């Protein structure tokens, strides 16, 4: 399997190259030249396999420059029971035609662990394959979840170093605590005086500073990114769509071969795109429901074909979906235009220069035949958490609630009652303040995040993720807060 750029010339690259580089030299994203097909018998055979072997089956199709044994080693290390428990991605049946796929049983209690636990293993082996001898320095700007998941993934991975920048006043207390207590000889974490955009701009400037990267290249350092545009972050996500499907068959909810729907709480369009690839591979998926919060740029896009980022930015109770530019949409456009790189490059250029673009009506029809877009406001999100808890005793976080409510809107509009899997992307404990408020608006809120965990536990009897509980007593290892214009200096001074 070889890879091309979405804005591309005709050059072909290995999977190892795509993973080592992250972004193509022409600014496009790496995509597989064609999508491999899985036969129904092979999908059915996954039913009897543990998650790690299901992952080997899927990854082998895409990462053909890795041997089966190599992939098995990577996957076994990434999804080890001491990190994810015995079943990394349980499918919980909440009612007759709805299952919730819990993707947050990893070390940081957010679904980004699914990809970021595996990426470091894929990356270090890709480096060996491409002859990269420099140390890879991962730079991350984070609004919360990505930073911690990347830190956990890369901590003490030989041949790598990771530096994370977060807005010092712009992440939740638990998220901050998770990051500033991170152990590991190769990790550094800095708070930024500014917001997420300042942190992101700073990282982009460092990536764009060719004089700096040339100089560091000679000293033995190469910058890379753990951002969701990296193919090595996307490909692990395809696996759990297959896993959910065969678990639904196993549970007797569907027969093998029956089509099902998935609903995905969406931000950067990485998670749902992985579902689209699973569908192209032959997994019987009918509809992919794209759920957004008040930042509803994708709902509008799917409904009208116009992508317009010139709009108000809302801070919501589902902050990991507060995004106006969904980078991975570029890969979908490449697919629906039947690999028309020139057209994709034109759309992306217009997005950059004018802030909006409109796709051809044929491309729109293609997208509408596969996707349904719906958005959910703040009140609806909280209402769904309380109601689903009351009706089914199932506790959801805010992101999952957006997906659930979007599914209800879809069912109401279409009367389609097909069995549907809701992707659950975070533990409710990660957003305990909003979840508690949703369960009981009147209750007084503590400002101590650890009291909130205890309160949610007392109110619902659900288990607090042990690692989150342990944070309270971990020593703070990274207390530095720096001005946004000192980020480059911080990187240069902290290379090890
Ligand atoms: C990142 C994230 C999302 C959005 O996923 P994308 O792949 O960016 O669309 C949704 N929920 C949570 C909790 C996340 O951390």
CSV table of N, CA, C and O in Angstrom, one decimal, residues 143-228:
chain,number,residue,atom,x,y,z
A,143,UNK,N,-5.6,22.2,23.7
A,143,UNK,CA,-6.7,22.8,24.5
A,143,UNK,C,-7.1,21.9,25.6
A,143,UNK,O,-8.1,22.1,26.3
A,144,UNK,N,-6.4,20.8,25.8
A,144,UNK,CA,-6.7,19.9,26.9
A,144,UNK,C,-6.4,18.4,26.7
A,144,UNK,O,-5.4,17.9,27.1
A,145,UNK,N,-7.3,17.7,25.9
A,145,UNK,CA,-7.2,16.3,25.9
A,145,UNK,C,-6.0,15.8,25.1
A,145,UNK,O,-5.3,14.8,25.5
A,146,UNK,N,-5.6,16.4,24.0
A,146,UNK,CA,-4.6,15.9,23.1
A,146,UNK,C,-3.2,16.0,23.9
A,146,UNK,O,-2.4,15.0,23.8
A,147,UNK,N,-3.0,17.1,24.6
A,147,UNK,CA,-1.7,17.2,25.3
A,147,UNK,C,-1.4,16.1,26.2
A,147,UNK,O,-0.3,15.5,26.2
A,148,UNK,N,-2.4,15.8,27.1
A,148,UNK,CA,-2.1,14.7,28.1
A,148,UNK,C,-2.0,13.4,27.4
A,148,UNK,O,-1.2,12.6,27.7
A,149,UNK,N,-2.9,13.1,26.4
A,149,UNK,CA,-2.8,11.8,25.7
A,149,UNK,C,-1.5,11.6,25.0
A,149,UNK,O,-0.9,10.6,25.0
A,150,UNK,N,-1.0,12.7,24.4
A,150,UNK,CA,0.3,12.6,23.7
A,150,UNK,C,1.5,12.4,24.7
A,150,UNK,O,2.4,11.7,24.5
A,151,UNK,N,1.4,13.1,25.9
A,151,UNK,CA,2.4,13.0,26.9
A,151,UNK,C,2.5,11.5,27.4
A,151,UNK,O,3.5,10.9,27.5
A,152,UNK,N,1.3,11.0,27.7
A,152,UNK,CA,1.2,9.6,28.1
A,152,UNK,C,1.8,8.6,27.1
A,152,UNK,O,2.5,7.6,27.4
A,153,UNK,N,1.5,8.9,25.8
A,153,UNK,CA,2.0,8.0,24.7
A,153,UNK,C,3.5,8.1,24.5
A,153,UNK,O,4.1,7.1,24.3
A,154,UNK,N,4.0,9.3,24.6
A,154,UNK,CA,5.4,9.5,24.2
A,154,UNK,C,6.4,9.4,25.4
A,154,UNK,O,7.6,9.4,25.2
A,155,UNK,N,5.9,9.5,26.6
A,155,UNK,CA,6.8,9.5,27.8
A,155,UNK,C,7.7,8.3,27.8
A,155,UNK,O,7.3,7.2,27.6
A,156,UNK,N,9.0,8.6,27.8
A,156,UNK,CA,10.1,7.6,27.9
A,156,UNK,C,10.2,6.7,26.7
A,156,UNK,O,10.7,5.6,26.8
A,157,UNK,N,9.6,7.1,25.5
A,157,UNK,CA,9.8,6.4,24.3
A,157,UNK,C,11.1,6.8,23.7
A,157,UNK,O,11.4,7.9,23.4
A,158,UNK,N,12.1,5.8,23.6
A,158,UNK,CA,13.4,6.1,23.1
A,158,UNK,C,13.4,6.7,21.7
A,158,UNK,O,12.6,6.4,20.9
A,159,UNK,N,14.3,7.7,21.5
A,159,UNK,CA,14.4,8.3,20.2
A,159,UNK,C,13.4,9.5,20.0
A,159,UNK,O,13.3,10.1,19.0
A,160,UNK,N,12.6,9.8,21.1
A,160,UNK,CA,11.7,10.9,21.0
A,160,UNK,C,11.7,11.8,22.2
A,160,UNK,O,12.3,11.4,23.2
A,161,UNK,N,11.3,13.0,21.9
A,161,UNK,CA,11.1,13.9,23.0
A,161,UNK,C,9.7,14.6,22.8
A,161,UNK,O,9.3,14.8,21.6
A,162,UNK,N,9.1,15.0,23.8
A,162,UNK,CA,7.8,15.7,23.6
A,162,UNK,C,7.7,17.0,24.5
A,162,UNK,O,8.1,17.0,25.6
A,163,UNK,N,7.2,18.1,23.8
A,163,UNK,CA,7.1,19.4,24.5
A,163,UNK,C,5.6,19.8,24.2
A,163,UNK,O,5.2,19.9,23.1
A,164,UNK,N,4.9,20.1,25.3
A,164,UNK,CA,3.5,20.4,25.2
A,164,UNK,C,3.3,21.9,25.7
A,164,UNK,O,3.8,22.3,26.8
A,165,UNK,N,2.5,22.6,25.0
A,165,UNK,CA,2.1,24.0,25.4
A,165,UNK,C,0.6,24.0,25.6
A,165,UNK,O,-0.1,23.7,24.7
A,166,UNK,N,0.1,24.5,26.7
A,166,UNK,CA,-1.3,24.7,26.9
A,166,UNK,C,-1.6,26.1,27.4
A,166,UNK,O,-0.7,26.7,28.1
A,167,UNK,N,-2.8,26.6,27.1
A,167,UNK,CA,-3.1,27.9,27.6
A,167,UNK,C,-3.3,27.8,29.2
A,167,UNK,O,-4.1,27.0,29.6
A,168,UNK,N,-2.5,28.6,29.9
A,168,UNK,CA,-2.4,28.3,31.4
A,168,UNK,C,-3.8,28.5,32.1
A,168,UNK,O,-4.1,27.9,33.1
A,169,UNK,N,-4.7,29.4,31.5
A,169,UNK,CA,-6.0,29.6,32.1
A,169,UNK,C,-7.1,29.0,31.3
A,169,UNK,O,-8.3,29.2,31.5
A,170,UNK,N,-6.7,28.2,30.2
A,170,UNK,CA,-7.7,27.8,29.3
A,170,UNK,C,-8.0,26.3,29.2
A,170,UNK,O,-8.7,25.8,28.3
A,171,UNK,N,-7.6,25.5,30.2
A,171,UNK,CA,-8.0,24.1,30.3
A,171,UNK,C,-8.6,23.8,31.6
A,171,UNK,O,-8.5,24.7,32.6
A,172,UNK,N,-9.3,22.7,31.7
A,172,UNK,CA,-10.0,22.4,33.0
A,172,UNK,C,-9.0,22.1,34.1
A,172,UNK,O,-7.8,21.8,33.8
A,173,UNK,N,-9.4,22.2,35.3
A,173,UNK,CA,-8.5,21.9,36.5
A,173,UNK,C,-7.9,20.5,36.4
A,173,UNK,O,-6.7,20.3,36.6
A,174,UNK,N,-8.8,19.5,36.0
A,174,UNK,CA,-8.3,18.1,35.9
A,174,UNK,C,-7.3,18.0,34.8
A,174,UNK,O,-6.2,17.4,34.9
A,175,UNK,N,-7.6,18.6,33.7
A,175,UNK,CA,-6.7,18.6,32.5
A,175,UNK,C,-5.3,19.2,32.9
A,175,UNK,O,-4.3,18.6,32.5
A,176,UNK,N,-5.4,20.3,33.6
A,176,UNK,CA,-4.1,20.9,33.9
A,176,UNK,C,-3.3,20.0,34.9
A,176,UNK,O,-2.1,19.8,34.7
A,177,UNK,N,-4.0,19.5,35.9
A,177,UNK,CA,-3.4,18.6,36.8
A,177,UNK,C,-2.7,17.4,36.1
A,177,UNK,O,-1.7,16.9,36.5
A,178,UNK,N,-3.5,16.9,35.2
A,178,UNK,CA,-3.0,15.7,34.4
A,178,UNK,C,-1.6,16.0,33.7
A,178,UNK,O,-0.7,15.2,33.7
A,179,UNK,N,-1.5,17.3,33.2
A,179,UNK,CA,-0.3,17.6,32.4
A,179,UNK,C,0.8,18.0,33.3
A,179,UNK,O,2.0,17.6,33.0
A,180,UNK,N,0.6,18.8,34.3
A,180,UNK,CA,1.7,19.3,35.1
A,180,UNK,C,2.3,18.3,36.0
A,180,UNK,O,3.4,18.5,36.6
A,181,UNK,N,1.6,17.1,36.2
A,181,UNK,CA,2.2,16.1,37.0
A,181,UNK,C,2.8,14.9,36.1
A,181,UNK,O,3.2,13.9,36.6
A,182,UNK,N,2.9,15.2,34.8
A,182,UNK,CA,3.4,14.1,33.9
A,182,UNK,C,4.9,13.8,34.2
A,182,UNK,O,5.7,14.6,34.1
A,183,UNK,N,5.1,12.5,34.4
A,183,UNK,CA,6.5,12.1,34.6
A,183,UNK,C,7.1,11.6,33.3
A,183,UNK,O,6.4,11.4,32.3
A,184,UNK,N,8.4,11.5,33.2
A,184,UNK,CA,9.1,11.0,32.0
A,184,UNK,C,10.3,11.8,31.8
A,184,UNK,O,10.3,13.1,31.9
A,185,UNK,N,11.4,11.2,31.4
A,185,UNK,CA,12.7,11.9,31.2
A,185,UNK,C,12.7,12.8,29.9
A,185,UNK,O,13.5,13.7,29.8
A,186,UNK,N,11.8,12.5,29.0
A,186,UNK,CA,11.8,13.2,27.7
A,186,UNK,C,10.6,14.1,27.6
A,186,UNK,O,10.2,14.4,26.5
A,187,UNK,N,9.9,14.5,28.7
A,187,UNK,CA,8.7,15.3,28.5
A,187,UNK,C,8.9,16.7,29.2
A,187,UNK,O,9.7,16.9,30.2
A,188,UNK,N,8.3,17.7,28.6
A,188,UNK,CA,8.3,19.1,29.1
A,188,UNK,C,6.9,19.7,28.8
A,188,UNK,O,6.3,19.4,27.8
A,189,UNK,N,6.4,20.4,29.8
A,189,UNK,CA,5.1,21.0,29.7
A,189,UNK,C,5.2,22.5,30.1
A,189,UNK,O,5.7,22.8,31.1
A,190,UNK,N,4.6,23.3,29.2
A,190,UNK,CA,4.6,24.8,29.6
A,190,UNK,C,3.2,25.3,29.5
A,190,UNK,O,2.5,25.1,28.5
A,191,UNK,N,2.8,26.1,30.5
A,191,UNK,CA,1.7,27.0,30.4
A,191,UNK,C,2.0,28.2,29.5
A,191,UNK,O,3.1,28.7,29.5
A,192,UNK,N,1.0,28.7,28.8
A,192,UNK,CA,1.2,29.9,27.9
A,192,UNK,C,0.3,31.0,28.5
A,192,UNK,O,-0.8,30.7,28.8
A,193,UNK,N,0.9,32.2,28.6
A,193,UNK,CA,0.1,33.4,28.9
A,193,UNK,C,-0.7,33.7,27.6
A,193,UNK,O,-0.1,34.4,26.7
A,194,UNK,N,-1.9,33.2,27.5
A,194,UNK,CA,-2.7,33.4,26.2
A,194,UNK,C,-3.7,32.3,26.1
A,194,UNK,O,-3.8,31.5,27.0
A,195,UNK,N,-4.4,32.3,24.9
A,195,UNK,CA,-5.4,31.3,24.7
A,195,UNK,C,-4.8,30.2,23.8
A,195,UNK,O,-3.7,30.2,23.5
A,196,UNK,N,-5.7,29.2,23.5
A,196,UNK,CA,-5.3,28.1,22.7
A,196,UNK,C,-4.7,28.5,21.3
A,196,UNK,O,-3.7,28.0,20.9
A,197,UNK,N,-5.4,29.5,20.7
A,197,UNK,CA,-4.9,30.0,19.4
A,197,UNK,C,-3.5,30.5,19.5
A,197,UNK,O,-2.7,30.3,18.6
A,198,UNK,N,-3.2,31.2,20.6
A,198,UNK,CA,-1.8,31.7,20.8
A,198,UNK,C,-0.8,30.6,20.8
A,198,UNK,O,0.3,30.6,20.2
A,199,UNK,N,-1.2,29.5,21.6
A,199,UNK,CA,-0.3,28.3,21.7
A,199,UNK,C,-0.1,27.7,20.3
A,199,UNK,O,1.0,27.3,19.9
A,200,UNK,N,-1.3,27.5,19.6
A,200,UNK,CA,-1.2,26.9,18.3
A,200,UNK,C,-0.4,27.7,17.3
A,200,UNK,O,0.4,27.2,16.5
A,201,UNK,N,-0.6,29.0,17.3
A,201,UNK,CA,0.2,29.9,16.4
A,201,UNK,C,1.7,29.7,16.7
A,201,UNK,O,2.5,29.6,15.8
A,202,UNK,N,2.0,29.7,18.0
A,202,UNK,CA,3.4,29.6,18.4
A,202,UNK,C,4.0,28.3,17.8
A,202,UNK,O,5.1,28.3,17.3
A,203,UNK,N,3.3,27.2,18.0
A,203,UNK,CA,3.8,25.9,17.5
A,203,UNK,C,4.0,26.0,15.9
A,203,UNK,O,5.0,25.5,15.4
A,204,UNK,N,2.9,26.5,15.3
A,204,UNK,CA,3.0,26.6,13.8
A,204,UNK,C,4.2,27.4,13.4
A,204,UNK,O,4.9,27.1,12.4
A,205,UNK,N,4.5,28.5,14.1
A,205,UNK,CA,5.6,29.4,13.8
A,205,UNK,C,6.9,28.6,13.9
A,205,UNK,O,7.9,28.7,13.1
A,206,UNK,N,7.0,27.8,14.9
A,206,UNK,CA,8.3,27.0,15.1
A,206,UNK,C,8.4,26.0,14.0
A,206,UNK,O,9.5,25.8,13.4
A,207,UNK,N,7.3,25.3,13.6
A,207,UNK,CA,7.3,24.4,12.5
A,207,UNK,C,7.7,25.1,11.2
A,207,UNK,O,8.4,24.6,10.3
A,208,UNK,N,7.2,26.3,11.0
A,208,UNK,CA,7.5,27.1,9.8
A,208,UNK,C,8.8,27.8,9.7
A,208,UNK,O,9.2,28.3,8.7
A,209,UNK,N,9.6,27.8,10.8
A,209,UNK,CA,10.9,28.5,10.9
A,209,UNK,C,12.0,27.5,10.3
A,209,UNK,O,12.6,26.8,11.0
A,210,UNK,N,12.2,27.6,9.0
A,210,UNK,CA,13.1,26.7,8.3
A,210,UNK,C,14.5,26.9,8.8
A,210,UNK,O,15.3,25.9,8.8
A,211,UNK,N,14.9,28.1,9.1
A,211,UNK,CA,16.3,28.3,9.5
A,211,UNK,C,16.5,27.6,10.8
A,211,UNK,O,17.6,26.9,11.0
A,212,UNK,N,15.6,27.7,11.7
A,212,UNK,CA,15.7,26.9,13.0
A,212,UNK,C,15.7,25.4,12.8
A,212,UNK,O,16.5,24.7,13.3
A,213,UNK,N,14.8,24.9,11.9
A,213,UNK,CA,14.7,23.5,11.8
A,213,UNK,C,16.0,22.9,11.1
A,213,UNK,O,16.5,21.9,11.4
A,214,UNK,N,16.5,23.7,10.1
A,214,UNK,CA,17.8,23.3,9.5
A,214,UNK,C,18.9,23.2,10.5
A,214,UNK,O,19.7,22.3,10.5
A,215,UNK,N,19.0,24.2,11.4
A,215,UNK,CA,20.0,24.3,12.4
A,215,UNK,C,19.9,23.1,13.3
A,215,UNK,O,20.9,22.4,13.6
A,216,UNK,N,18.7,22.8,13.7
A,216,UNK,CA,18.4,21.7,14.7
A,216,UNK,C,18.6,20.3,14.0
A,216,UNK,O,19.1,19.4,14.6
A,217,UNK,N,18.3,20.3,12.8
A,217,UNK,CA,18.5,19.1,12.0
A,217,UNK,C,20.0,18.6,12.1
A,217,UNK,O,20.3,17.5,12.3
A,218,UNK,N,20.8,19.6,11.9
A,218,UNK,CA,22.3,19.3,12.0
A,218,UNK,C,22.7,18.9,13.4
A,218,UNK,O,23.6,18.1,13.5
A,219,UNK,N,22.0,19.4,14.4
A,219,UNK,CA,22.3,19.0,15.7
A,219,UNK,C,21.7,17.7,16.2
A,219,UNK,O,21.8,17.2,17.3
A,220,UNK,N,20.9,17.1,15.3
A,220,UNK,CA,20.3,15.8,15.6
A,220,UNK,C,18.9,15.8,16.0
A,220,UNK,O,18.4,14.8,16.7
A,221,UNK,N,18.1,16.8,15.7
A,221,UNK,CA,16.7,16.9,16.1
A,221,UNK,C,15.8,17.1,14.9
A,221,UNK,O,16.1,18.0,14.0
A,222,UNK,N,14.7,16.4,14.8
A,222,UNK,CA,13.7,16.7,13.7
A,222,UNK,C,12.4,16.9,14.4
A,222,UNK,O,12.0,16.1,15.3
A,223,UNK,N,11.7,18.0,14.0
A,223,UNK,CA,10.4,18.2,14.6
A,223,UNK,C,9.3,17.3,14.0
A,223,UNK,O,9.4,17.0,12.8
A,224,UNK,N,8.3,16.9,14.8
A,224,UNK,CA,7.2,16.2,14.2
A,224,UNK,C,6.0,16.6,15.1
A,224,UNK,O,6.1,17.3,16.1
A,225,UNK,N,4.8,16.1,14.6
A,225,UNK,CA,3.6,16.5,15.3
A,225,UNK,C,2.7,15.2,15.6
A,225,UNK,O,2.8,14.2,14.9
A,226,UNK,N,2.0,15.3,16.7
A,226,UNK,CA,1.1,14.2,17.1
A,226,UNK,C,-0.3,14.6,16.8
A,226,UNK,O,-1.2,14.0,17.3
A,227,UNK,N,-0.5,15.6,15.9
A,227,UNK,CA,-1.8,16.1,15.6
A,227,UNK,C,-2.6,15.1,14.8
A,227,UNK,O,-2.0,14.2,14.2
A,228,UNK,N,-3.9,15.2,14.7
A,228,UNK,CA,-4.7,14.2,14.1
A,228,UNK,C,-4.6,14.2,12.6
A,228,UNK,O,-5.3,13.4,11.9
